[in-house]
Coordinates of C-alpha atoms in Angstrom, one line a residue:
X523 CA 0.0 0.0 0.0
X524 CA 1.1 3.6 -0.2
X525 CA 3.5 4.8 2.6
X526 CA 1.8 4.2 5.9
X527 CA 1.7 6.1 9.2
X528 CA 3.8 4.9 12.2
X529 CA 0.7 3.7 14.0
X530 CA -0.4 1.6 11.0
X531 CA 3.1 0.2 10.8
X532 CA 3.6 -0.9 14.4
X533 CA 0.0 -2.3 14.7
X534 CA 0.3 -4.4 11.6
X535 CA 0.9 -8.2 11.8
X536 CA 4.1 -8.5 9.8
X537 CA 5.4 -11.8 8.6
X538 CA 8.7 -10.2 7.5
X539 CA 10.4 -7.0 8.5
X540 CA 13.0 -5.5 6.1
X541 CA 15.3 -3.0 7.7
X542 CA 16.4 -0.7 5.0
X543 CA 14.4 0.3 2.0
X544 CA 17.4 0.7 -0.3
X545 CA 18.4 -1.2 -3.5
X546 CA 18.3 -4.7 -2.0
X547 CA 15.6 -4.1 0.6
X548 CA 13.0 -3.1 -1.9
X549 CA 13.8 -6.0 -4.1
X550 CA 13.2 -8.5 -1.3
X551 CA 10.0 -6.8 -0.1
X552 CA 8.6 -6.7 -3.7
X553 CA 9.3 -10.3 -4.4
X554 CA 8.0 -11.6 -1.0
X555 CA 4.8 -9.6 -1.4
X556 CA 4.0 -11.4 -4.7
X557 CA 2.4 -13.8 -2.3
X558 CA -0.8 -12.0 -1.1
X559 CA -0.8 -14.2 2.0
X560 CA 2.5 -12.7 3.3
X561 CA 2.8 -9.2 4.8
X562 CA 6.0 -7.3 4.7
X563 CA 7.1 -4.1 6.4
X564 CA 9.9 -2.0 5.3
X565 CA 11.7 0.5 7.5
X566 CA 13.5 3.3 5.7
X567 CA 15.4 6.2 7.3
X568 CA 15.2 8.5 4.3
X569 CA 12.3 9.9 2.3
X570 CA 10.6 8.9 -1.0
X571 CA 12.1 11.2 -3.6
X572 CA 9.4 10.5 -6.1
X573 CA 9.4 12.8 -9.2
X574 CA 12.5 14.6 -8.0
X575 CA 14.7 15.9 -10.9
X576 CA 17.9 15.5 -8.9
X577 CA 17.1 11.8 -8.8
X578 CA 15.3 11.2 -12.0
X579 CA 17.1 13.3 -14.6
X580 CA 20.2 11.3 -15.7
X581 CA 22.3 14.3 -16.7
X582 CA 21.8 15.7 -13.2
X583 CA 23.5 12.7 -11.6
X584 CA 25.8 13.6 -8.7
X585 CA 24.0 16.8 -7.9
X586 CA 22.3 15.2 -5.0
X587 CA 25.5 13.9 -3.5
X588 CA 26.6 15.5 -0.2
X589 CA 23.1 16.8 0.2
X590 CA 21.7 15.4 3.5
X591 CA 18.2 15.0 2.0
X592 CA 19.6 12.3 -0.3
X593 CA 23.0 11.3 1.0
X594 CA 24.2 9.9 4.3
X595 CA 27.5 11.6 3.3
X596 CA 29.7 9.5 5.6
X597 CA 33.4 10.2 6.1
X598 CA 36.2 7.8 6.8
X599 CA 38.4 8.2 9.8
X600 CA 41.7 9.9 8.9
X601 CA 43.5 7.7 6.4
X602 CA 47.1 7.3 7.5
X603 CA 48.4 6.3 4.1
X604 CA 46.5 9.0 2.2
X605 CA 48.0 12.0 4.1
X606 CA 45.5 11.6 7.0
X607 CA 42.6 12.7 4.7
X608 CA 39.0 11.9 5.7
X609 CA 37.5 10.8 2.4
X610 CA 33.7 11.3 1.7
X611 CA 31.7 8.0 1.5
X612 CA 28.3 8.7 -0.1
X613 CA 25.4 6.4 0.5
X614 CA 21.9 6.9 -0.8
X615 CA 19.4 8.1 1.8
X616 CA 15.8 7.4 0.7
X617 CA 13.7 4.7 -0.9
X618 CA 15.9 3.0 -3.4
X619 CA 19.1 3.7 -1.4
X620 CA 22.2 4.1 -3.5
X621 CA 20.4 3.1 -6.7
X622 CA 18.7 6.5 -6.2
X623 CA 22.1 8.3 -5.8
X624 CA 24.6 6.4 -7.9
X625 CA 26.2 7.4 -11.2
X626 CA 24.0 5.0 -13.2
X627 CA 26.6 2.6 -14.7
X628 CA 25.7 -1.1 -14.9
X629 CA 28.9 -2.8 -16.0
X630 CA 28.9 -6.5 -15.0
X631 CA 31.4 -8.5 -13.0
X632 CA 33.5 -11.3 -14.6
X633 CA 32.8 -15.0 -14.6
X634 CA 35.9 -15.9 -12.7
X635 CA 35.2 -13.3 -10.0
X636 CA 31.8 -14.8 -9.2
X637 CA 33.0 -18.4 -9.4
X638 CA 35.6 -17.4 -6.8
X639 CA 32.7 -16.8 -4.3
X640 CA 31.9 -20.5 -4.6
X641 CA 35.5 -21.4 -4.2
X642 CA 35.6 -19.5 -0.9
X643 CA 32.9 -21.8 0.5
X644 CA 29.6 -20.4 -0.7
X645 CA 27.9 -23.3 -2.5
X646 CA 25.6 -22.2 -5.3
X647 CA 27.0 -18.7 -5.6
X648 CA 28.8 -18.6 -9.0
X649 CA 28.7 -16.9 -12.4
X650 CA 25.9 -19.1 -13.9
X651 CA 23.5 -18.8 -11.0
X652 CA 24.1 -15.1 -10.3
X653 CA 23.8 -14.3 -14.0
X654 CA 20.3 -15.7 -13.9
X655 CA 19.4 -13.3 -11.1
X656 CA 21.1 -10.3 -12.7
X657 CA 19.0 -10.9 -15.8
X658 CA 15.8 -11.3 -13.7
X659 CA 16.2 -7.8 -12.3
X660 CA 16.7 -6.0 -15.7
X661 CA 15.4 -5.3 -19.1
X662 CA 17.7 -4.1 -21.9
X663 CA 16.2 -1.3 -24.1
X664 CA 16.8 -1.6 -27.8
X665 CA 20.1 -0.2 -29.1
X666 CA 19.3 2.9 -31.1
X667 CA 22.4 2.8 -33.2
X668 CA 23.2 1.7 -36.8
X669 CA 25.2 -1.6 -36.9
X670 CA 28.3 0.4 -38.0
X671 CA 28.0 2.8 -35.1
X672 CA 27.3 0.0 -32.6
X673 CA 30.5 -1.7 -33.6
X674 CA 32.5 1.6 -33.5
X675 CA 31.1 2.4 -30.0
X676 CA 31.5 -1.2 -28.7
X677 CA 27.8 -1.5 -28.0
X678 CA 26.8 -4.9 -29.5
X679 CA 25.1 -6.8 -26.6
X680 CA 24.4 -10.4 -27.1
X681 CA 20.7 -10.8 -26.2
X682 CA 21.3 -14.1 -24.4
X683 CA 23.4 -12.3 -21.8
X684 CA 20.7 -9.8 -20.8
X685 CA 17.2 -9.7 -19.2
X686 CA 14.2 -8.7 -21.2
X687 CA 11.3 -8.0 -18.8
X688 CA 12.8 -7.2 -15.4
X689 CA 11.9 -4.1 -13.3
X690 CA 15.1 -2.2 -14.0
X691 CA 15.6 -0.7 -17.4
X692 CA 19.1 -0.4 -18.8
X693 CA 20.1 1.4 -22.0
X694 CA 23.0 2.9 -23.9
X695 CA 23.6 6.7 -23.6
X696 CA 22.0 8.8 -26.3
X697 CA 24.6 11.6 -26.2
X698 CA 27.9 10.5 -27.9
X699 CA 30.6 12.9 -28.7
X700 CA 33.8 12.9 -30.9
X701 CA 35.7 11.8 -27.8
X702 CA 34.0 8.4 -27.5
X703 CA 35.4 6.8 -30.6
X704 CA 38.7 8.7 -30.2
X705 CA 39.2 7.2 -26.7
X706 CA 38.2 3.7 -27.9
X707 CA 40.6 3.9 -30.9
X708 CA 43.5 5.2 -28.7
X709 CA 42.9 2.5 -26.2
X710 CA 42.9 -0.2 -28.9
X711 CA 46.2 1.2 -30.3
X712 CA 47.7 0.8 -26.9
X713 CA 46.8 -2.9 -26.5
X714 CA 43.3 -2.8 -25.2
X715 CA 40.7 -4.0 -27.7
X716 CA 37.0 -3.1 -27.8
X717 CA 34.7 -5.4 -25.8
X718 CA 31.2 -5.2 -27.5
X719 CA 29.4 -6.9 -24.6
X720 CA 30.7 -6.5 -21.1
X721 CA 27.8 -8.6 -19.9
X722 CA 29.2 -12.0 -21.0
X723 CA 31.5 -12.5 -18.0
X724 CA 34.7 -11.4 -19.7
X725 CA 35.2 -7.7 -18.7
X726 CA 38.6 -6.9 -20.2
X727 CA 38.4 -4.3 -23.0
X728 CA 36.7 -1.0 -23.7
X729 CA 33.0 -0.3 -24.2
X730 CA 30.1 2.0 -24.2
X731 CA 28.6 1.2 -20.8
X732 CA 25.0 0.5 -20.3
X733 CA 23.3 2.5 -17.6
X734 CA 20.1 2.2 -15.5
X735 CA 18.2 4.8 -17.5
X736 CA 14.8 4.1 -19.1
X737 CA 15.3 5.3 -22.6
X738 CA 11.6 5.7 -23.2
X739 CA 11.3 8.3 -20.5
X740 CA 14.9 9.4 -20.1
X741 CA 14.7 8.9 -16.4
X742 CA 16.7 7.0 -13.8
X743 CA 15.4 3.4 -13.4
X744 CA 16.1 2.3 -9.8
X745 CA 14.8 0.2 -7.0
X746 CA 12.0 2.6 -5.9
X747 CA 10.8 3.2 -9.5
X748 CA 11.1 -0.4 -10.6
X749 CA 10.3 -2.5 -7.5
X750 CA 8.3 -0.3 -5.2
X751 CA 6.2 2.1 -7.4
X752 CA 4.5 -0.6 -9.5
X753 CA 3.7 -2.6 -6.4
X754 CA 2.9 0.2 -3.9
X755 CA -0.9 -0.5 -3.9
X756 CA -0.4 -4.0 -2.6
X757 CA -2.1 -4.1 0.8
X758 CA 0.6 -6.5 2.1
X759 CA 3.5 -4.1 1.2
X760 CA 3.9 -1.6 4.0
X761 CA 6.6 1.1 4.0
X762 CA 7.4 3.6 6.7
X763 CA 9.8 6.3 5.7
X764 CA 11.9 8.6 7.9
X765 CA 12.1 5.8 10.5
X766 CA 15.6 5.2 11.8
X767 CA 16.3 1.6 12.9
X768 CA 18.2 1.5 16.2
X769 CA 18.7 -2.3 16.8
X770 CA 17.4 -5.7 16.0
X771 CA 15.3 -7.3 18.9
X772 CA 16.7 -10.7 19.7
X773 CA 15.4 -13.5 22.0
X774 CA 17.3 -16.7 23.0
X775 CA 15.6 -19.9 22.0
X776 CA 15.7 -23.3 23.7
X777 CA 18.3 -24.5 21.3
X778 CA 20.6 -21.6 22.2
X779 CA 20.2 -19.7 18.9
X780 CA 19.0 -16.1 18.7
X781 CA 15.7 -15.4 17.2
X782 CA 14.9 -12.0 15.7
X783 CA 11.5 -10.9 16.7
X784 CA 11.5 -7.4 15.3
X785 CA 13.3 -4.1 15.5
X786 CA 13.4 -0.8 17.4
X787 CA 13.3 2.4 15.5
X788 CA 13.1 6.2 16.0
X789 CA 10.4 8.2 14.4
X790 CA 10.0 11.9 14.9
X791 CA 11.9 11.8 18.2
X792 CA 10.0 8.8 19.7
X793 CA 11.2 5.2 20.1
X794 CA 9.0 2.4 18.7
X795 CA 9.2 -1.4 18.4
X796 CA 7.8 -3.4 15.5
X797 CA 7.4 -7.2 15.5
X798 CA 7.7 -9.8 12.7
X799 CA 6.7 -13.4 13.1
X800 CA 8.8 -15.1 10.5
X801 CA 12.1 -13.3 9.6
X802 CA 13.9 -10.0 9.9
X803 CA 16.0 -9.0 6.9
X804 CA 18.7 -6.5 7.4
X805 CA 19.4 -4.5 4.2
X806 CA 21.0 -1.3 5.6
X807 CA 24.1 -1.5 3.4
X808 CA 27.8 -2.0 3.9
X809 CA 28.2 0.7 6.5
X810 CA 25.0 0.4 8.5
X811 CA 24.3 -3.3 8.4
X812 CA 27.3 -4.1 10.6
X813 CA 26.5 -1.1 12.8
X814 CA 23.1 -2.4 13.5
X815 CA 24.4 -5.9 14.2
X816 CA 26.9 -4.5 16.7
X817 CA 24.3 -2.3 18.4
X818 CA 22.1 -5.5 18.7
X819 CA 24.9 -7.5 20.4
X820 CA 26.2 -9.4 17.3
X821 CA 29.9 -9.0 16.6
X822 CA 33.4 -9.2 18.0
X823 CA 32.9 -9.7 21.7
X824 CA 36.0 -7.5 22.5
X825 CA 34.7 -4.6 20.5
X826 CA 31.2 -4.8 22.0
X827 CA 32.6 -5.1 25.5
X828 CA 34.5 -1.8 25.0
X829 CA 31.1 -0.1 24.5
X830 CA 29.4 -2.0 27.3
X831 CA 27.1 -4.0 24.9
X832 CA 26.1 -7.5 25.9
X833 CA 27.5 -9.9 23.3
X834 CA 24.8 -12.3 22.2
X835 CA 26.7 -13.8 19.3
X836 CA 30.5 -13.6 19.0
X837 CA 31.1 -13.0 15.3
X838 CA 34.5 -11.3 14.8
X839 CA 33.8 -10.9 11.1
X840 CA 31.1 -8.3 11.7
X841 CA 32.5 -5.0 10.3
X842 CA 35.7 -6.6 9.0
X843 CA 36.8 -7.4 5.4
X844 CA 35.8 -3.9 4.1
X845 CA 36.8 -3.5 0.4
X846 CA 36.3 -0.6 -2.0
X847 CA 37.3 0.7 -5.4
X848 CA 39.2 4.0 -5.4
X849 CA 40.3 6.3 -8.2
X850 CA 42.4 9.3 -9.2
X851 CA 41.3 11.7 -12.0
X852 CA 43.1 12.6 -15.2
X853 CA 41.7 15.7 -16.9
X854 CA 42.4 17.2 -20.3
X855 CA 41.0 20.2 -22.2
X856 CA 39.6 19.2 -25.5
X857 CA 38.6 20.9 -28.8
X858 CA 35.8 23.4 -28.4
X859 CA 33.6 21.5 -30.8
X860 CA 33.0 18.8 -28.3
X861 CA 29.7 19.0 -26.5
X862 CA 30.8 18.2 -23.0
X863 CA 28.9 18.8 -19.7
X864 CA 30.3 22.4 -19.6
X865 CA 27.7 23.5 -22.2
X866 CA 25.0 23.2 -19.4
X867 CA 26.6 26.3 -17.8
X868 CA 25.8 28.4 -20.9
X869 CA 22.2 29.7 -20.8
X870 CA 21.4 29.3 -24.4
X871 CA 22.9 25.8 -24.7
X872 CA 21.2 24.7 -21.5
X873 CA 17.8 25.8 -23.0
X874 CA 18.6 23.8 -26.1
X875 CA 19.5 20.7 -24.1
X876 CA 16.2 21.1 -22.1
X877 CA 14.3 21.0 -25.3
X878 CA 16.2 17.9 -26.4
X879 CA 15.5 16.3 -23.0
X880 CA 11.8 16.7 -23.7
X881 CA 12.4 14.4 -26.6
X882 CA 14.5 11.9 -24.6
X883 CA 17.7 13.1 -26.3
X884 CA 20.8 15.2 -25.5
X885 CA 23.2 15.4 -22.5
X886 CA 20.5 15.5 -19.9
X887 CA 18.9 12.2 -21.2
X888 CA 21.9 10.1 -20.4
X889 CA 25.0 9.4 -18.4
X890 CA 28.1 11.6 -19.0
X891 CA 30.3 8.7 -17.8
X892 CA 29.8 6.6 -20.9
X893 CA 33.1 4.9 -22.0
X894 CA 34.5 2.3 -19.6
X895 CA 37.7 0.3 -20.0
X896 CA 39.1 -2.6 -18.0
X897 CA 42.8 -3.3 -18.2
X898 CA 44.7 -6.4 -17.2
X899 CA 48.1 -6.3 -15.6
X900 CA 50.1 -7.0 -18.7
X901 CA 48.7 -3.9 -20.4
X902 CA 49.5 -1.4 -17.6
X903 CA 52.6 -3.0 -16.0
X904 CA 55.9 -4.7 -16.7
X905 CA 56.9 -8.2 -15.7
X906 CA 58.7 -6.8 -12.7
X907 CA 55.5 -4.9 -11.7
X908 CA 53.4 -8.0 -11.9
X909 CA 56.0 -10.0 -9.9
X910 CA 55.9 -7.4 -7.2
X911 CA 52.1 -7.3 -7.1
X912 CA 52.0 -11.0 -6.7
X913 CA 54.4 -10.8 -3.8
X914 CA 52.2 -8.2 -2.1
X915 CA 49.0 -10.3 -2.5
X916 CA 49.0 -11.7 1.1
X917 CA 48.4 -10.6 4.6
X918 CA 52.1 -10.0 5.0
X919 CA 52.0 -7.7 1.9
X920 CA 50.1 -5.1 3.8
X921 CA 51.4 -2.7 6.4
X922 CA 51.8 -5.0 9.5
X923 CA 49.6 -2.8 11.8
X924 CA 46.6 -3.3 9.6
X925 CA 45.9 -6.9 10.8
X926 CA 47.4 -6.6 14.3
X927 CA 44.1 -6.9 16.1
X928 CA 42.3 -9.0 13.4
X929 CA 41.0 -12.3 14.8
X930 CA 42.6 -15.5 13.4
X931 CA 39.5 -16.7 11.6
X932 CA 39.0 -13.4 9.8
X933 CA 42.6 -13.3 8.8
X934 CA 42.4 -16.8 7.4
X935 CA 39.4 -15.8 5.2
X936 CA 41.2 -12.7 4.0
X937 CA 44.3 -14.7 3.1
X938 CA 42.2 -17.1 1.0
X939 CA 41.0 -14.0 -0.9
X940 CA 44.6 -12.9 -1.4
X941 CA 45.5 -16.4 -2.8
X942 CA 42.8 -15.9 -5.4
X943 CA 43.9 -12.3 -6.2
X944 CA 47.4 -13.5 -6.8
X945 CA 46.1 -15.8 -9.6
X946 CA 44.4 -12.9 -11.3
X947 CA 47.4 -10.5 -11.4
X948 CA 49.0 -12.0 -14.5
X949 CA 45.8 -13.3 -16.1
X950 CA 45.2 -11.4 -19.4
X951 CA 41.4 -11.9 -18.9
X952 CA 41.2 -10.4 -15.5
X953 CA 41.3 -6.6 -15.1
X954 CA 43.5 -4.9 -12.5
X955 CA 42.5 -1.4 -13.3
X956 CA 39.7 0.6 -14.9
X957 CA 39.1 3.8 -16.8
X958 CA 35.8 5.6 -16.3
X959 CA 35.2 8.4 -18.8
X960 CA 33.4 11.6 -17.7
X961 CA 32.3 13.8 -20.5
X962 CA 33.5 17.0 -18.9
X963 CA 35.8 18.4 -16.1
X964 CA 35.5 16.0 -13.1
X965 CA 35.7 17.9 -9.8
X966 CA 39.3 18.0 -8.7
X967 CA 40.5 19.5 -5.4
X968 CA 42.3 22.8 -5.8
X969 CA 41.2 23.3 -9.4
X970 CA 38.4 25.6 -10.5
X971 CA 37.1 24.5 -13.9
X972 CA 36.8 27.0 -16.7
X973 CA 33.3 26.3 -17.9
X974 CA 33.9 28.3 -21.1
X975 CA 36.2 25.5 -22.3
X976 CA 35.5 21.8 -23.0
X977 CA 37.1 19.0 -21.1
X978 CA 37.4 15.2 -20.9
X979 CA 38.1 13.2 -17.8
X980 CA 39.4 9.6 -17.7
X981 CA 39.2 8.4 -14.1
X982 CA 41.8 5.7 -13.2
X983 CA 40.7 3.1 -10.6
X984 CA 41.9 -0.2 -9.3
X985 CA 39.5 -3.1 -9.7
X986 CA 40.6 -5.6 -7.1
X987 CA 41.6 -3.8 -3.9
X988 CA 44.4 -5.2 -1.9
X989 CA 43.6 -3.0 1.1
X990 CA 41.2 -4.3 3.8
X991 CA 39.3 -2.1 6.2
X992 CA 36.7 -2.1 8.9
X993 CA 33.4 -0.6 9.9
X994 CA 32.6 -0.5 13.6
X995 CA 30.3 1.5 15.9
X996 CA 31.9 4.6 17.4
X997 CA 29.1 5.1 19.9
X998 CA 26.1 3.3 21.5
X999 CA 24.0 6.1 20.0
X1000 CA 22.6 4.7 16.8
X1001 CA 22.5 8.2 15.3
X1002 CA 26.3 8.5 15.5
X1003 CA 27.8 7.3 12.2
X1004 CA 30.1 4.3 12.4
X1005 CA 33.9 4.5 12.2
X1006 CA 34.8 3.8 8.6
X1007 CA 38.4 2.7 8.3
X1008 CA 39.2 1.9 4.6
X1009 CA 43.0 1.7 5.0
X1010 CA 43.4 3.0 1.5
X1011 CA 47.0 2.4 0.2
X1012 CA 47.9 0.2 3.2
X1013 CA 49.0 -2.3 0.6
X1014 CA 51.4 -0.8 -1.8
X1015 CA 50.0 -2.7 -4.8
X1016 CA 46.9 -0.5 -4.9
X1017 CA 49.1 2.7 -5.2
X1018 CA 51.4 1.0 -7.7
X1019 CA 48.5 -0.1 -9.9
X1020 CA 47.0 3.4 -9.9
X1021 CA 50.3 5.1 -10.8
X1022 CA 51.0 2.6 -13.6
X1023 CA 47.5 3.2 -15.0
X1024 CA 48.1 7.0 -14.9
X1025 CA 51.4 6.6 -16.7
X1026 CA 49.8 4.4 -19.3
X1027 CA 47.2 7.1 -19.8
X1028 CA 50.0 9.5 -20.8
X1029 CA 50.5 7.3 -23.8
X1030 CA 46.8 7.0 -24.6
X1031 CA 46.3 10.8 -24.6
X1032 CA 49.3 11.1 -27.0
X1033 CA 47.8 8.5 -29.4
X1034 CA 45.7 9.5 -32.5
X1035 CA 42.9 10.2 -33.0
X1036 CA 42.6 11.3 -29.3
X1037 CA 45.8 13.3 -29.6
X1038 CA 44.2 15.7 -32.1
X1039 CA 41.3 16.4 -29.8
X1040 CA 43.5 17.2 -26.7
X1041 CA 44.3 20.8 -26.3
X1042 CA 46.3 20.4 -23.1
X1043 CA 46.7 18.2 -20.1
X1044 CA 45.1 19.8 -17.0
X1045 CA 45.9 17.2 -14.3
X1046 CA 48.3 15.6 -14.1
X1047 CA 50.4 17.4 -16.7
X1048 CA 52.1 14.3 -17.9
X1049 CA 55.6 15.6 -16.9
X1050 CA 55.6 14.3 -13.4
X1051 CA 58.1 11.7 -12.2
X1052 CA 56.8 8.4 -10.8
X1053 CA 57.5 9.6 -7.2
X1054 CA 55.7 12.8 -7.9
X1055 CA 52.7 10.8 -9.2
X1056 CA 52.7 8.7 -6.1
X1057 CA 52.4 11.7 -3.8
X1058 CA 49.8 13.3 -6.1
X1059 CA 47.7 10.1 -6.0
X1060 CA 47.6 10.3 -2.2
X1061 CA 46.3 13.8 -2.5
X1062 CA 43.7 13.0 -5.2
X1063 CA 42.4 9.6 -4.2
X1064 CA 38.6 9.3 -4.0
X1065 CA 36.2 6.4 -3.6
X1066 CA 34.3 4.9 -6.5
X1067 CA 31.5 4.3 -4.0
X1068 CA 31.6 0.5 -4.1
X1069 CA 32.0 -0.6 -0.5
X1070 CA 31.4 -4.3 0.2
X1071 CA 32.3 -7.1 2.5
X1072 CA 31.5 -6.1 6.1
X1073 CA 28.9 -8.8 6.7
X1074 CA 30.7 -11.2 4.5
X1075 CA 29.2 -14.5 3.2
X1076 CA 31.9 -17.0 4.1
X1077 CA 32.1 -20.1 6.3
X1078 CA 32.1 -19.1 10.0
X1079 CA 35.6 -20.6 10.4
X1080 CA 36.8 -18.1 7.8
X1081 CA 35.4 -15.1 9.6
X1082 CA 32.0 -15.3 7.9
X1083 CA 29.0 -13.4 9.2
X1084 CA 26.3 -15.0 7.0
X1085 CA 26.0 -18.4 5.5
X1086 CA 25.5 -19.1 1.8
X1087 CA 21.8 -18.8 2.6
X1088 CA 22.4 -15.3 3.9
X1089 CA 21.5 -16.3 7.5
X1090 CA 23.5 -14.7 10.3
X1091 CA 25.4 -17.3 12.1
X1092 CA 24.0 -18.1 15.5
X1093 CA 20.4 -17.0 14.6
X1094 CA 17.3 -18.8 13.4
X1095 CA 15.8 -16.1 11.3
X1096 CA 18.0 -13.0 10.8
X1097 CA 19.4 -12.5 7.3
X1098 CA 21.6 -9.9 5.8
X1099 CA 20.7 -9.2 2.2
X1100 CA 22.7 -6.4 0.6
X1101 CA 26.2 -5.9 -0.8
X1102 CA 27.8 -6.1 2.6
X1103 CA 27.7 -9.9 2.1
X1104 CA 30.0 -9.8 -0.9
X1105 CA 33.1 -11.8 0.1
X1106 CA 35.5 -10.7 -2.6
X1107 CA 35.2 -7.4 -4.5
X1108 CA 34.3 -7.6 -8.2
X1109 CA 36.0 -5.5 -10.9
X1110 CA 32.8 -3.5 -11.9
X1111 CA 30.0 -1.5 -10.4
X1112 CA 28.2 -3.3 -7.6
X1113 CA 24.6 -2.3 -8.3
X1114 CA 24.0 -5.3 -10.6
X1115 CA 25.0 -7.5 -7.6
X1116 CA 22.8 -5.6 -5.2
X1117 CA 19.8 -6.6 -7.3
X1118 CA 21.0 -10.1 -7.9
X1119 CA 21.8 -10.9 -4.3
X1120 CA 18.4 -9.6 -3.3
X1121 CA 16.6 -11.5 -6.0
X1122 CA 18.3 -14.7 -5.0
X1123 CA 17.8 -13.9 -1.3
X1124 CA 14.1 -13.6 -1.9
X1125 CA 14.0 -17.0 -3.5
X1126 CA 15.9 -18.5 -0.6
X1127 CA 13.4 -17.1 1.8
X1128 CA 10.5 -18.5 -0.3
X1129 CA 12.2 -21.9 -0.2
X1130 CA 12.5 -22.0 -4.0
X1131 CA 16.2 -22.8 -3.8

């Protein structure tokens, strides 16, 4: 039904309670309420941003970031290896979660990456099964390009790899500039071929990325528009917004397990309890799911004791194993004929683009970050580089203090991850770094863009992080954000890979036909020494907003928090269903997995698998 009042919510007889109405939470609720005999309640701390142009208009993506109406806008603790900077960590605040706030790209992970999840002890979690659930969530809009242009832009999806009738629309961007083919050609000349379909499980190569935009309406397609809005009239689908969960209510059963009976939450300054008879599903995300578990007494007993919290289940993996992608920007000024995002700062051209948007065309109708590329180690690095990165792929390869207090089971699970990462470093089919194209001047600290000129940004990111971090409570007050410790650059391989990617980009920018479009290098200049680039990278590093792993799906003896059935160890009926369960970071965007994990999680709850 439409969003309910707090009195309606707490007085309803719920079978299932979903804590967090984000990307995964709404998927679970929508799928469970397909059964009219099941009643599901969803607690969401943010608002419903229905018909909000800051959410819906693709070309306005990122304008809602760091705005407290839409973004939790977390910060890390000071990052020792990144000059003690506190890096922003945006997370969507509102129905749809980060699918409401993200930058719209829907690149897929690789087959080997998902098969590694099963190798780590998660039976039934592999490429084949996860692909089915990725496809279930999506529908690919027709490619509105001639066969010749589709080949030039690396936009030739094989229909067998993509969904046709799922709730989330995905499409190719309608606004393509001279820079697109120039970048693709220059990458190919430097050893990276086009990849016409990133969705087939082999991500290496360059491509025109699909995005979660409904091309028929030129609007963002996300969890709230795809899973909630079409089902909002269901009488068994209850949603309460602006309700901040404070803890999961647990009761000890006769067999010694904990049973989740509901949750406490704050609403307009008052504390409430809500009950659920069957299950509680925690879908609060990589930062807030572990926070809620710890506030509820589930986590490392030593950490909980330091806050005076009774430890109901000793799970040292809660909040551990944090992994994230991070990037540095490379920006160039390009020929003035290119219609980059800067034209929106010109009144006349903005008016023209608004007219085009009314026809589902132009810059506002699509994603400005439209060319992606995934590079293996042999493209960006030498044999000596690869040898060094292999040596660093272990617990001992990180700065020793990082794992000083990590419990043995958690360390064992992380070492198994490193063993897998080591195999990928010299595999030509596994990417170690990524380029993300932004059709304009990406924000760079200390540089004020000249909007009268045209720019191109190629963001350089690492795909398989070697650093491991943590997320733990910093207070017993649920409103106080958790302490996010990413430990960026605590393993030198991450810094090395970024610097080698930036150096390789110097060659790409100097390669025709891209060379003829480049007027000048803005940042970096291309003249820096390797040591200067290393220091610059520490000043420029930013997250790609893909945190995973803090409620990891692994065997308990490897530091796992949830089983392969997404059930929290030591509980009868508490599941975590969001990207915090991802055991090993993938090379691409994580929103495809947020949908797939939730689709599969719903089937697990239903007893279908």
